[in-house]
Coordinates of C-alpha atoms in Angstrom, one line a residue:
M101 CA 0.0 0.0 0.0
R102 CA 2.9 2.4 0.9
Y103 CA 4.4 1.9 -2.6
F104 CA 1.0 2.5 -4.2
I105 CA 0.4 5.8 -2.4
T106 CA 3.9 6.9 -3.4
F107 CA 3.0 6.0 -7.0
L108 CA -0.2 8.1 -6.9
I109 CA 1.7 11.1 -5.5
C110 CA 4.3 10.9 -8.4
V111 CA 1.5 10.7 -10.9
A112 CA -0.2 13.8 -9.4
L113 CA 3.1 15.7 -9.4
I114 CA 3.7 14.8 -13.1
S115 CA 0.1 15.8 -14.0
M116 CA 0.5 19.2 -12.2
S117 CA 3.8 19.9 -13.9
S118 CA 2.4 19.0 -17.3
C119 CA -0.4 21.7 -16.9
R120 CA 2.1 24.5 -16.3
K121 CA 3.3 26.6 -19.2
D122 CA 6.8 25.5 -20.1
F123 CA 7.5 28.8 -21.8
S124 CA 7.5 32.5 -20.8
T125 CA 5.4 35.1 -22.4
V126 CA 5.2 38.9 -22.7
P127 CA 1.9 40.9 -22.8
S128 CA 0.4 41.6 -26.2
F129 CA 1.2 45.0 -27.4
G130 CA -1.5 45.5 -30.0
S131 CA 0.5 44.0 -32.8
L132 CA -1.7 41.0 -33.6
E133 CA -2.5 40.2 -37.2
F134 CA -5.7 38.6 -38.5
S135 CA -6.6 36.5 -41.5
K136 CA -9.5 38.9 -42.2
D137 CA -10.6 42.2 -40.7
T138 CA -14.3 41.3 -41.0
V139 CA -16.0 37.9 -40.7
F140 CA -19.1 37.8 -42.9
L141 CA -21.4 35.0 -41.8
D142 CA -23.4 35.4 -45.0
T143 CA -27.2 35.2 -44.7
I144 CA -29.1 33.1 -42.2
F145 CA -32.7 32.4 -41.5
T146 CA -34.3 33.4 -38.2
N147 CA -33.7 30.9 -35.5
I148 CA -31.6 28.6 -37.8
G149 CA -28.0 28.2 -36.8
S150 CA -25.2 29.4 -39.1
A151 CA -22.3 27.5 -40.4
T152 CA -19.1 27.8 -38.4
Y153 CA -16.6 30.4 -39.7
N154 CA -13.0 30.8 -38.7
L155 CA -10.6 33.6 -38.1
K156 CA -6.8 33.1 -37.7
V157 CA -4.9 35.3 -35.2
Y158 CA -1.2 35.6 -35.8
N159 CA 1.7 36.5 -33.5
R160 CA 4.4 37.6 -36.0
G161 CA 6.9 38.5 -33.3
N162 CA 9.9 36.7 -31.9
E163 CA 8.5 36.2 -28.4
A164 CA 5.5 34.3 -27.1
I165 CA 2.7 36.6 -26.0
T166 CA -0.3 36.5 -23.7
I167 CA -3.5 38.2 -24.9
P168 CA -5.1 39.4 -21.6
Q169 CA -8.6 39.3 -22.9
I170 CA -10.6 38.2 -25.9
S171 CA -14.3 39.1 -25.8
L172 CA -17.4 40.1 -27.8
E173 CA -18.2 43.8 -27.6
N174 CA -21.9 43.0 -26.8
G175 CA -20.8 40.7 -24.0
T176 CA -22.9 37.8 -22.9
T177 CA -26.0 39.2 -24.7
S178 CA -24.3 38.8 -28.1
N179 CA -25.9 36.4 -30.5
Y180 CA -22.5 35.3 -31.6
R181 CA -20.7 32.3 -30.1
L182 CA -16.9 31.9 -30.1
N183 CA -14.5 29.1 -29.7
V184 CA -10.9 30.2 -29.0
D185 CA -8.3 27.6 -29.5
G186 CA -10.7 24.9 -28.7
I187 CA -12.5 26.6 -25.8
P188 CA -16.1 27.7 -26.2
G189 CA -17.5 30.9 -24.7
K190 CA -18.0 34.6 -25.1
E191 CA -15.1 35.9 -23.0
F192 CA -11.6 34.5 -22.6
N193 CA -8.6 35.5 -20.5
D194 CA -4.9 35.1 -20.8
I195 CA -4.7 33.4 -24.2
D196 CA -1.1 32.5 -25.2
I197 CA 0.4 32.5 -28.7
L198 CA 3.9 31.2 -29.3
A199 CA 6.4 33.2 -31.3
K200 CA 5.7 33.1 -35.1
D201 CA 2.6 31.1 -34.3
S202 CA -1.2 31.5 -34.5
I203 CA -4.5 30.4 -33.0
Y204 CA -7.9 29.9 -34.5
V205 CA -11.1 31.7 -33.4
F206 CA -14.3 30.0 -34.6
V207 CA -17.6 32.0 -34.9
E208 CA -21.2 30.9 -35.3
T209 CA -24.6 32.4 -34.5
T210 CA -28.3 31.8 -34.2
I211 CA -30.6 34.8 -34.2
D212 CA -34.3 35.4 -33.7
E213 CA -35.2 38.1 -36.2
S214 CA -37.9 39.4 -34.0
T215 CA -35.4 40.3 -31.3
I216 CA -33.2 42.6 -33.4
S217 CA -34.0 46.1 -34.7
D218 CA -31.9 45.8 -37.9
P219 CA -31.7 42.6 -40.1
L220 CA -28.0 43.4 -40.6
Y221 CA -26.7 42.1 -37.2
T222 CA -23.2 43.1 -36.2
D223 CA -20.8 42.8 -33.3
R224 CA -17.0 42.9 -32.8
I225 CA -14.4 40.5 -31.4
L226 CA -12.2 42.6 -29.1
F227 CA -8.6 41.6 -28.5
D228 CA -6.8 43.0 -25.5
T229 CA -8.0 46.2 -23.7
G230 CA -7.2 49.9 -23.5
T231 CA -4.7 51.4 -25.9
N232 CA -3.6 47.9 -27.2
Q233 CA -7.1 46.9 -28.1
Q234 CA -7.7 45.5 -31.6
D235 CA -10.9 44.2 -33.1
V236 CA -12.5 42.2 -35.9
D237 CA -16.0 43.0 -37.2
L238 CA -18.7 40.3 -37.3
V239 CA -21.6 40.8 -39.8
T240 CA -24.7 38.7 -40.5
L241 CA -27.8 39.3 -42.5
V242 CA -30.9 37.8 -40.9
Q243 CA -34.0 36.9 -42.9
D244 CA -37.4 36.1 -41.7
A245 CA -39.0 33.2 -43.5
N246 CA -41.9 30.9 -43.7
F247 CA -41.0 27.4 -42.5
I248 CA -42.6 24.1 -43.5
F249 CA -41.6 21.3 -41.2
P250 CA -42.7 17.6 -41.1
D251 CA -45.0 16.6 -38.3
R252 CA -43.6 14.9 -35.2
D253 CA -45.2 12.1 -33.2
P254 CA -46.0 13.7 -29.8
I255 CA -45.1 10.5 -27.9
T256 CA -42.1 9.1 -29.6
M257 CA -41.0 12.5 -31.0
K258 CA -40.1 10.8 -34.3
I259 CA -40.5 12.8 -37.5
D260 CA -43.5 11.6 -39.5
S261 CA -43.1 9.9 -42.9
L262 CA -45.3 10.3 -45.9
T263 CA -48.0 7.8 -46.8
I264 CA -48.2 7.6 -50.6
D265 CA -50.9 5.6 -52.4
G266 CA -52.0 4.2 -49.0
Q267 CA -48.5 2.8 -48.3
A268 CA -46.2 3.9 -45.6
T269 CA -42.8 5.2 -46.9
T270 CA -39.5 6.3 -45.4
I271 CA -39.8 9.7 -46.9
K272 CA -39.8 12.3 -44.2
G273 CA -42.4 15.0 -44.8
R274 CA -46.1 15.8 -44.8
Y275 CA -48.9 17.0 -47.1
L276 CA -49.5 20.7 -47.4
L277 CA -52.5 22.3 -45.9
D278 CA -54.9 24.4 -48.0
A279 CA -53.5 27.6 -46.4
E280 CA -50.0 26.6 -47.6
L281 CA -50.9 26.0 -51.2
T282 CA -50.0 29.5 -52.3
I283 CA -46.3 30.6 -51.9
T284 CA -45.7 34.3 -52.3
N285 CA -42.6 36.5 -52.5
T286 CA -43.3 38.3 -49.2
K287 CA -40.9 36.0 -47.3
P288 CA -38.6 33.1 -48.4
T289 CA -40.0 29.7 -47.7
V290 CA -37.8 27.1 -46.1
I291 CA -38.8 23.5 -46.4
Y292 CA -37.6 20.6 -44.2
G293 CA -38.5 17.1 -45.5
Y294 CA -40.8 16.7 -48.5
A295 CA -43.7 19.0 -48.9
A296 CA -46.4 17.1 -50.8
V297 CA -49.3 18.5 -52.8
P298 CA -52.4 16.4 -52.2
A299 CA -54.6 14.9 -54.9
N300 CA -56.9 17.4 -56.6
K301 CA -55.0 20.3 -55.2
T302 CA -52.8 22.9 -56.9
L303 CA -49.6 24.4 -55.4
T304 CA -49.2 27.9 -56.9
I305 CA -45.9 29.7 -56.5
E306 CA -46.0 33.4 -57.3
A307 CA -43.4 35.5 -59.2
G308 CA -40.3 36.3 -57.2
A309 CA -40.8 33.6 -54.6
K310 CA -37.8 31.9 -53.2
L311 CA -37.9 28.3 -51.9
Y312 CA -35.0 26.9 -49.9
F313 CA -34.7 23.2 -49.1
H314 CA -32.9 21.5 -46.3
D315 CA -30.9 18.3 -46.9
N316 CA -33.1 15.4 -48.0
S317 CA -36.0 17.8 -48.8
G318 CA -38.1 18.7 -51.8
L319 CA -41.5 18.9 -53.3
I320 CA -43.8 16.0 -54.3
I321 CA -46.7 16.7 -56.7
D322 CA -49.0 13.7 -56.0
D323 CA -51.4 11.8 -58.3
K324 CA -54.0 14.2 -59.6
A325 CA -52.2 17.2 -58.1
T326 CA -50.7 20.2 -59.9
L327 CA -47.8 22.6 -59.7
K328 CA -48.0 26.1 -61.1
V329 CA -44.8 28.2 -61.0
N330 CA -45.6 31.7 -62.2
G331 CA -42.3 33.4 -62.4
T332 CA -41.7 36.3 -64.8
L333 CA -38.7 37.7 -66.7
N334 CA -37.9 40.2 -63.9
E335 CA -39.1 38.1 -61.0
K336 CA -37.9 34.5 -61.3
V337 CA -38.9 31.8 -58.9
V338 CA -35.8 30.2 -57.3
F339 CA -35.5 26.7 -55.9
E340 CA -32.2 25.9 -54.1
G341 CA -30.7 24.6 -50.9
D342 CA -31.0 26.4 -47.6
R343 CA -27.2 26.9 -47.1
L344 CA -26.8 30.5 -48.2
E345 CA -23.1 30.8 -47.4
H346 CA -21.1 31.8 -50.5
R347 CA -19.2 28.5 -50.6
F348 CA -22.4 26.6 -51.2
N349 CA -23.3 28.6 -54.3
Q350 CA -22.1 25.9 -56.6
T351 CA -22.4 22.8 -54.4
P352 CA -24.6 20.1 -55.9
G353 CA -26.7 17.6 -54.0
Q354 CA -27.8 20.0 -51.2
W355 CA -31.5 18.9 -51.5
G356 CA -33.6 16.3 -53.1
A357 CA -35.9 17.0 -56.1
I358 CA -39.2 18.4 -57.4
W359 CA -41.0 15.1 -58.0
M360 CA -44.0 15.0 -60.2
R361 CA -45.5 11.6 -59.5
A362 CA -47.4 9.4 -61.9
G363 CA -50.9 11.0 -62.3
S364 CA -49.9 14.6 -61.6
K365 CA -51.2 16.8 -64.3
D366 CA -51.2 20.2 -65.9
N367 CA -47.9 21.2 -64.3
E368 CA -46.4 24.5 -65.4
V369 CA -43.0 25.9 -64.6
Y370 CA -42.3 29.4 -66.0
H371 CA -39.3 31.6 -65.4
A372 CA -37.7 29.6 -62.7
Q373 CA -34.1 28.7 -61.5
I374 CA -33.7 25.2 -60.1
K375 CA -30.2 24.5 -58.8
N376 CA -27.9 22.5 -56.6
G377 CA -30.1 19.6 -55.9
V378 CA -29.9 15.8 -56.6
I379 CA -32.4 15.9 -59.4
G380 CA -33.9 19.2 -60.6
I381 CA -37.2 17.7 -61.8
L382 CA -38.1 14.0 -61.5
I383 CA -41.3 13.4 -63.6
D384 CA -43.1 10.1 -63.7
S385 CA -46.5 11.2 -65.0
I386 CA -47.6 9.5 -68.2
G387 CA -49.7 12.3 -69.5
S388 CA -51.3 12.3 -72.9
D389 CA -50.4 13.2 -76.5
T390 CA -52.4 16.4 -76.5
N391 CA -52.0 17.6 -73.0
P392 CA -48.4 17.8 -71.6
T393 CA -47.8 16.7 -68.1
L394 CA -45.3 19.6 -67.8
K395 CA -45.0 22.8 -69.7
L396 CA -41.5 24.2 -69.0
Q397 CA -40.6 27.7 -70.2
N398 CA -37.8 30.3 -69.7
T399 CA -36.2 28.1 -67.0
E400 CA -32.7 27.4 -65.9
I401 CA -31.8 24.1 -64.2
Y402 CA -28.2 23.9 -63.0
N403 CA -25.7 21.9 -61.1
H404 CA -27.5 18.7 -59.9
S405 CA -25.6 15.7 -58.6
N406 CA -27.6 13.2 -60.7
F407 CA -30.0 14.7 -63.3
G408 CA -31.2 18.1 -64.4
I409 CA -34.5 16.4 -65.6
L410 CA -35.1 12.7 -65.2
A411 CA -38.3 12.0 -67.2
R412 CA -39.9 8.6 -67.3
E413 CA -42.7 7.8 -69.8
T414 CA -44.1 11.3 -69.7
N415 CA -45.0 14.3 -71.8
I416 CA -42.9 17.5 -71.7
E417 CA -43.4 20.6 -73.8
A418 CA -40.5 23.1 -73.3
H419 CA -38.9 26.2 -74.9
N420 CA -36.2 28.6 -73.8
V421 CA -34.9 26.0 -71.3
V422 CA -31.2 25.8 -70.1
I423 CA -30.1 22.6 -68.4
G424 CA -26.6 22.8 -67.3
S425 CA -24.2 20.5 -65.4
A426 CA -25.4 17.2 -63.8
G427 CA -23.5 14.2 -62.5
E428 CA -25.3 11.9 -64.9
A429 CA -27.3 13.6 -67.6
S430 CA -28.7 17.1 -68.1
L431 CA -31.9 15.6 -69.6
A432 CA -32.7 11.9 -69.5
A433 CA -36.0 11.3 -71.4
T434 CA -36.5 7.6 -70.7
I435 CA -39.0 4.7 -71.0
G436 CA -40.6 6.4 -74.0
G437 CA -43.0 9.3 -73.8
T438 CA -43.5 12.6 -75.7
Y439 CA -40.8 15.3 -75.6
N440 CA -40.9 18.6 -77.5
F441 CA -38.0 21.0 -76.8
T442 CA -37.5 24.2 -78.8
H443 CA -34.7 26.8 -78.4
S444 CA -33.2 24.9 -75.5
T445 CA -29.5 24.6 -74.4
F446 CA -28.3 21.4 -72.9
A447 CA -24.7 22.0 -71.7
N448 CA -23.1 19.6 -69.3
F449 CA -19.7 20.6 -68.0
W450 CA -19.8 18.5 -64.8
N451 CA -16.4 18.7 -63.1
N452 CA -17.0 16.8 -59.8
G453 CA -16.1 13.4 -61.1
I454 CA -16.4 11.2 -64.2
R455 CA -19.7 11.4 -66.0
Q456 CA -20.9 8.3 -67.9
L457 CA -23.9 9.6 -69.7
P458 CA -24.3 12.3 -72.4
A459 CA -25.9 15.7 -71.8
V460 CA -29.1 14.3 -73.4
L461 CA -30.1 10.7 -73.4
V462 CA -33.4 9.5 -75.0
N463 CA -34.6 5.8 -74.8
N464 CA -37.7 3.7 -75.0
F465 CA -37.1 1.0 -72.4
F466 CA -36.5 0.1 -68.8
V467 CA -34.6 -2.8 -67.2
Y468 CA -35.5 -4.8 -64.1
N469 CA -34.8 -8.2 -62.6
D470 CA -37.7 -10.7 -62.1
E471 CA -38.2 -12.9 -59.1
N472 CA -35.7 -15.4 -60.5
G473 CA -33.0 -12.7 -60.8
Q474 CA -33.3 -12.7 -64.6
E475 CA -32.9 -9.4 -66.3
I476 CA -36.0 -8.2 -68.1
I477 CA -36.1 -5.4 -70.7
E478 CA -39.5 -3.9 -71.4
T479 CA -40.2 -1.2 -74.0
R480 CA -42.6 1.7 -74.2
D481 CA -43.6 3.9 -77.1
L482 CA -41.4 6.9 -77.8
K483 CA -44.2 8.8 -79.4
A484 CA -42.1 11.9 -80.1
A485 CA -38.6 13.2 -79.3
N486 CA -38.5 16.5 -81.2
F487 CA -35.7 19.0 -80.6
T488 CA -35.8 22.2 -82.7
N489 CA -33.1 24.9 -82.5
C490 CA -31.3 23.2 -79.6
I491 CA -27.7 23.0 -78.5
F492 CA -26.2 19.7 -77.2
N493 CA -22.8 20.4 -75.7
G494 CA -20.5 19.6 -72.8
N495 CA -17.1 18.3 -71.8
N496 CA -17.6 14.8 -73.1
N497 CA -16.9 13.7 -76.6
I498 CA -20.5 12.6 -77.1
E499 CA -23.4 14.7 -75.7
F500 CA -26.4 13.3 -77.5
V501 CA -27.6 9.7 -77.6
L502 CA -30.7 8.0 -78.9
D503 CA -30.9 4.5 -77.4
K504 CA -33.5 2.3 -79.1
V505 CA -34.7 -1.2 -78.2
E506 CA -36.9 -2.9 -80.8
G507 CA -40.5 -3.6 -79.8
S508 CA -42.1 -0.1 -79.5
L509 CA -42.4 3.1 -81.4
F510 CA -39.3 5.3 -81.6
N511 CA -40.2 8.6 -83.3
Y512 CA -37.8 11.5 -83.3
N513 CA -36.8 14.6 -85.2
I514 CA -33.9 17.0 -84.6
S515 CA -33.7 20.1 -86.7
N516 CA -31.5 23.2 -86.9
S517 CA -29.5 22.1 -83.9
M518 CA -25.8 21.9 -82.8
I519 CA -24.7 18.5 -81.6
Q520 CA -21.4 17.6 -80.0
F521 CA -20.8 14.0 -81.2
N522 CA -17.2 12.9 -81.6
D523 CA -17.3 9.1 -81.7
V524 CA -13.5 8.5 -81.5
S525 CA -14.0 4.9 -80.5
D526 CA -16.7 4.1 -83.1
S527 CA -19.0 3.0 -80.3
Y528 CA -22.1 4.2 -82.1
T529 CA -21.4 3.2 -85.6
D530 CA -24.2 0.7 -85.7
F531 CA -26.8 3.0 -84.2
A532 CA -29.0 3.9 -87.1
E533 CA -30.8 6.5 -85.0
L534 CA -27.5 8.5 -84.8
D535 CA -27.0 8.7 -88.5
F536 CA -26.9 12.5 -88.8
T537 CA -27.0 12.3 -92.6
N538 CA -30.5 10.9 -92.5
N539 CA -32.5 13.9 -93.7
T540 CA -35.8 12.3 -92.6
N541 CA -34.9 12.6 -88.9
Y542 CA -32.1 15.3 -89.0
Q543 CA -32.3 18.6 -90.8
N544 CA -29.7 21.4 -90.8
I545 CA -27.5 19.9 -88.1
I546 CA -24.2 21.5 -87.1
L547 CA -21.9 18.7 -85.9
N548 CA -19.1 19.5 -83.5
G549 CA -19.4 23.3 -84.1
F550 CA -18.0 26.1 -82.0
V551 CA -20.6 27.1 -79.5
N552 CA -18.7 30.0 -77.8
F553 CA -20.3 30.0 -74.4
R554 CA -19.4 32.9 -72.2
D555 CA -18.3 30.9 -69.2
S556 CA -19.3 27.2 -69.1
Q557 CA -17.7 26.6 -65.7
K558 CA -20.0 29.2 -64.1
E559 CA -23.1 27.8 -65.9
D560 CA -23.2 30.9 -68.1
F561 CA -24.3 29.6 -71.5
I562 CA -24.9 32.9 -73.3
I563 CA -23.3 32.5 -76.8
G564 CA -20.8 35.0 -78.1
Q565 CA -20.1 36.8 -81.4
D566 CA -18.0 33.9 -82.8
S567 CA -20.6 31.1 -82.2
D568 CA -21.6 28.8 -85.1
A569 CA -25.1 29.0 -83.7
I570 CA -25.7 32.5 -84.9
N571 CA -28.6 33.0 -87.4
K572 CA -28.9 29.2 -87.9
A573 CA -32.2 28.6 -86.2
K574 CA -35.5 28.3 -87.9
T575 CA -38.2 30.8 -87.2
T576 CA -40.8 29.6 -84.6
S577 CA -43.6 31.2 -82.6
F578 CA -41.1 31.7 -79.7
S579 CA -40.0 35.2 -80.8
F580 CA -38.1 36.2 -77.6
D581 CA -35.2 34.4 -76.0
I582 CA -34.9 33.4 -72.3
L583 CA -33.7 37.0 -71.5
G584 CA -36.5 38.6 -73.4
V585 CA -34.3 39.5 -76.4
D586 CA -36.2 39.7 -79.7
R587 CA -35.4 36.9 -82.1
T588 CA -38.1 37.5 -84.7
T589 CA -35.6 37.8 -87.4
N590 CA -32.3 35.8 -87.8
P591 CA -32.8 33.7 -84.7
D592 CA -29.8 31.9 -83.1
I593 CA -29.8 28.3 -82.0
G594 CA -30.2 27.7 -78.3
A595 CA -32.0 29.5 -75.5
Y596 CA -30.0 32.8 -76.0
Q597 CA -29.4 35.2 -78.7
N598 CA -25.7 36.0 -79.1
I599 CA -24.0 39.0 -77.5
T600 CA -20.6 40.6 -78.1
F601 CA -18.2 39.6 -75.3
D602 CA -15.9 42.3 -73.9

């Protein structure tokens, strides 16, 4: 026992000595340097926590220093929270920095918009006191918003899942109430989980509205339900993720999809921007030959981790549409259907990995395994795949593929369009549907021409003065481009009329 007590005393002495500073310091003399003089926490929604931002504090001197105090100017009432060198709080004393070394200060906030007088909320981090005091500004814009949350079981506190077609699913969300079926531009709308439009109801989204989706969230337009997006040229409707920090501007996969289920009808999306999700629009409705399931006009769909539009045996009528980068295809028109696109630009310059599919894929079949594990291929009629005055381009050699399986109709026509198709490996030599010299299905095609996009890496697909698309489109009833520029005479191929780049 005596030896054991001696051992514990030694351990305690070692522990105490290890907690003491093994270096000497001098007081800070107001000569700190900072990685930035202002920390902008971008825009946050009321009562929703921000991301964590960092500030680096440097001691450029040749001696270790002690900062007597680091604090928030608004003290303990500040809405900002700090973490200084691993310690959370709002006020810190005697913080050491070795010579030629630095420490991190992390900043985050949660703000109730109703408790502040100015939506631009500010504070300062103060370093030292008196004449040696230095500071770094903190700035956050706080937005009020309408929030749509899934219901929660009052007993288990589990988030409710949707019941679709009478079957329970694992999709977190709920059906919208009648009072929620009109979304205006008075406040942003933030959606957690999937907000579903019930049968025989219409969700109307007015011009200028902004919808922000949390992770694994989106919209579901159910059987017999309808979506009307009524944006205008000057007041677009925006669909994107709820992370408003600048570094998330071009991050794909932040939210789920706008899913138009089989049986949804009369959907219209006009003057919208849909960006940074998994799938921009997933549309399963069969529709009819005469009445499109989706009318899509003057809309941009950018930067989705899987598809811009994934259409399955449906009917889409579209003009002045731009579908940019996607991890698989910009447009996949699959399992047959009816597709009519005019003056549209499909430009897939995905740079977040290897992309296996072209910018546009059209087929008339689907594949599944039966109960014996045998692969089954079933076909459906491709009643129409008509592309007029369209651009098919991207960073792959081949950006347009028609993939036909015998057994069902396969009707298509492509006219006055630019197609990037450089089959260096002769993979498509035997695809009769990709014979661009066939004047029955292809008219006035520009193969592998120079498109001259302004900045494809920033999803900016306006064409310039050197584009081969200039004056090569046929005249249609769509006499204005996506920006409202007149194209009545000498129209250009694609969604944009050309401009002169500086």
